[in-house]
Amino acid sequence: VSKITPSWNSELGYGAVAFDGTMRLNEALVERLNISQKEMEQGIIETRKKVRRRSLLFQRDQAQEVLSGRCAILVDDGLASGFTMLVAVEALHKESLSQVVVAVPTGPIDTVRRIAADVHRIYCLNIRSGIRFAVAEAYKHWCDVTEQEALDAFGRL
């Protein structure tokens, strides 16, 4: 799953695309950011390509049969609006899973509650309150995990 971002801010997601093609747009944010139809369509195309490439890279297609009857644990570096996580949850609910669990280190209370309504369990150790929240604000040292680092971590499992 990957967020759809405007060309001018790779951290701000106004929608998300999942491995199975599930796609949702945060229409209120699209309107507030004044994102044109052309930019939105381009963002969706680029994000779909990114998700497909990563699905092949991480061999998602081979793992599909293994999911049936199992518990999926969705892990992220934190929740902001939760929109990307909701799309991931929606896509996984289409699978034959026994449970969907979310584990994140931090997120705002309203987002944690919204996600909790759609999953079997959610674990969030640092729940924040306030109007504005950015995941990076909860970290002393923030850095993105590269695809290679993710592959290396999966290889150790």
XYZ file of C-alpha atoms in Angstrom:
157
model
C 0.000 0.000 0.000
C 1.276 3.450 -0.823
C -0.058 6.928 -0.305
C -0.821 9.169 -3.257
C 1.112 12.397 -2.811
C 1.122 15.771 -4.510
C 4.191 16.507 -6.635
C 5.312 19.167 -4.165
C 5.201 17.110 -0.913
C 6.110 13.409 -0.731
C 5.029 13.124 2.923
C 1.485 14.430 2.469
C -0.935 11.778 1.266
C -4.314 12.670 -0.239
C -5.207 9.075 -1.052
C -3.815 5.554 -1.158
C -3.555 2.506 -3.430
C -3.398 -1.095 -2.160
C -1.793 -4.222 -3.627
C -5.162 -5.477 -4.897
C -6.054 -2.221 -6.659
C -8.188 -0.825 -3.836
C -7.904 2.948 -4.097
C -9.402 5.720 -2.038
C -9.073 9.492 -2.238
C -9.451 11.881 0.660
C -11.800 14.165 -1.286
C -11.841 16.849 1.422
C -8.042 17.075 1.357
C -7.933 17.056 -2.460
C -10.296 20.019 -2.441
C -8.466 21.837 0.358
C -5.111 21.412 -1.429
C -6.687 22.477 -4.735
C -5.209 19.477 -6.565
C -6.138 19.521 -10.238
C -7.776 16.565 -11.948
C -4.666 16.148 -14.123
C -2.283 16.099 -11.144
C -4.577 13.701 -9.277
C -4.729 11.295 -12.236
C -0.940 11.449 -12.625
C -0.503 10.801 -8.896
C -2.779 7.759 -9.076
C -0.923 6.355 -12.113
C 2.487 6.816 -10.469
C 1.299 5.299 -7.191
C -0.215 2.267 -8.932
C 3.116 1.701 -10.704
C 4.971 2.007 -7.394
C 2.637 -0.469 -5.650
C 2.916 -2.985 -8.509
C 6.717 -2.695 -8.570
C 6.896 -3.183 -4.806
C 4.457 -6.101 -4.953
C 6.788 -7.825 -7.396
C 9.872 -6.838 -5.410
C 8.469 -8.175 -2.144
C 6.793 -11.130 -3.926
C 3.321 -10.225 -2.662
C 1.653 -12.278 -5.396
C 3.268 -15.481 -4.110
C 2.144 -14.812 -0.544
C -1.576 -14.579 -1.326
C -2.396 -18.267 -0.793
C -0.532 -18.247 2.519
C -2.828 -15.537 3.950
C -5.967 -17.664 4.106
C -6.999 -18.343 7.698
C -4.081 -16.425 9.166
C -3.689 -13.268 11.192
C -2.217 -10.313 9.291
C -0.314 -7.749 11.333
C -0.032 -4.378 9.617
C 2.960 -2.392 10.854
C 3.777 1.239 10.095
C 6.036 3.919 11.548
C 2.948 5.723 12.812
C -0.466 7.003 11.881
C -1.271 10.570 10.892
C -4.673 10.752 9.194
C -4.736 6.946 8.988
C -5.992 7.063 5.431
C -3.277 4.766 4.034
C -3.800 2.273 6.858
C -7.563 2.254 6.253
C -6.964 1.364 2.593
C -4.606 -1.452 3.661
C -7.210 -2.734 6.117
C -9.935 -2.554 3.461
C -7.800 -4.571 1.031
C -6.973 -7.212 3.655
C -10.623 -7.617 4.652
C -11.145 -9.011 1.133
C -8.742 -11.869 1.950
C -9.754 -14.950 3.967
C -7.937 -13.854 7.120
C -8.774 -14.879 10.665
C -7.738 -11.461 12.029
C -6.362 -8.084 10.993
C -4.179 -6.411 13.627
C -2.497 -2.989 13.412
C 0.720 -2.195 15.300
C 2.133 1.335 15.259
C 4.308 3.256 17.706
C 2.345 6.508 17.563
C -0.777 8.220 16.283
C -3.460 10.757 17.189
C -6.365 9.523 19.317
C -9.060 10.173 16.686
C -7.156 8.188 14.057
C -6.450 5.313 16.454
C -10.175 5.123 17.271
C -11.153 5.205 13.580
C -8.725 2.359 12.743
C -9.751 0.362 15.843
C -13.329 0.218 14.558
C -12.176 -1.695 11.453
C -9.655 -4.192 12.885
C -9.607 -6.975 15.457
C -6.914 -5.244 17.533
C -4.734 -2.156 17.401
C -1.549 -1.556 19.358
C -0.356 2.035 19.644
C 2.036 2.872 22.482
C 2.164 6.656 22.084
C -1.278 8.122 21.518
C -1.256 11.867 20.922
C -3.926 14.504 21.185
C -4.067 17.844 19.443
C -5.235 19.316 16.188
C -2.137 18.767 14.052
C 0.019 15.641 14.069
C 2.994 14.516 12.005
C 4.481 11.070 12.647
C 8.052 12.428 12.548
C 7.271 14.684 15.529
C 7.047 11.594 17.759
C 10.630 10.549 16.961
C 13.964 11.847 18.239
C 15.668 10.501 15.105
C 13.586 10.106 11.954
C 14.599 8.368 8.738
C 12.792 6.437 6.050
C 13.439 2.717 5.600
C 14.740 1.949 2.119
C 13.363 -0.893 0.033
C 16.698 -2.692 0.408
C 16.540 -2.389 4.214
C 13.027 -3.861 4.120
C 14.190 -6.738 1.910
C 17.101 -7.384 4.267
C 14.748 -7.432 7.267
C 12.345 -9.830 5.513
C 15.301 -12.055 4.659
C 16.105 -12.402 8.356
C 12.604 -13.671 9.206
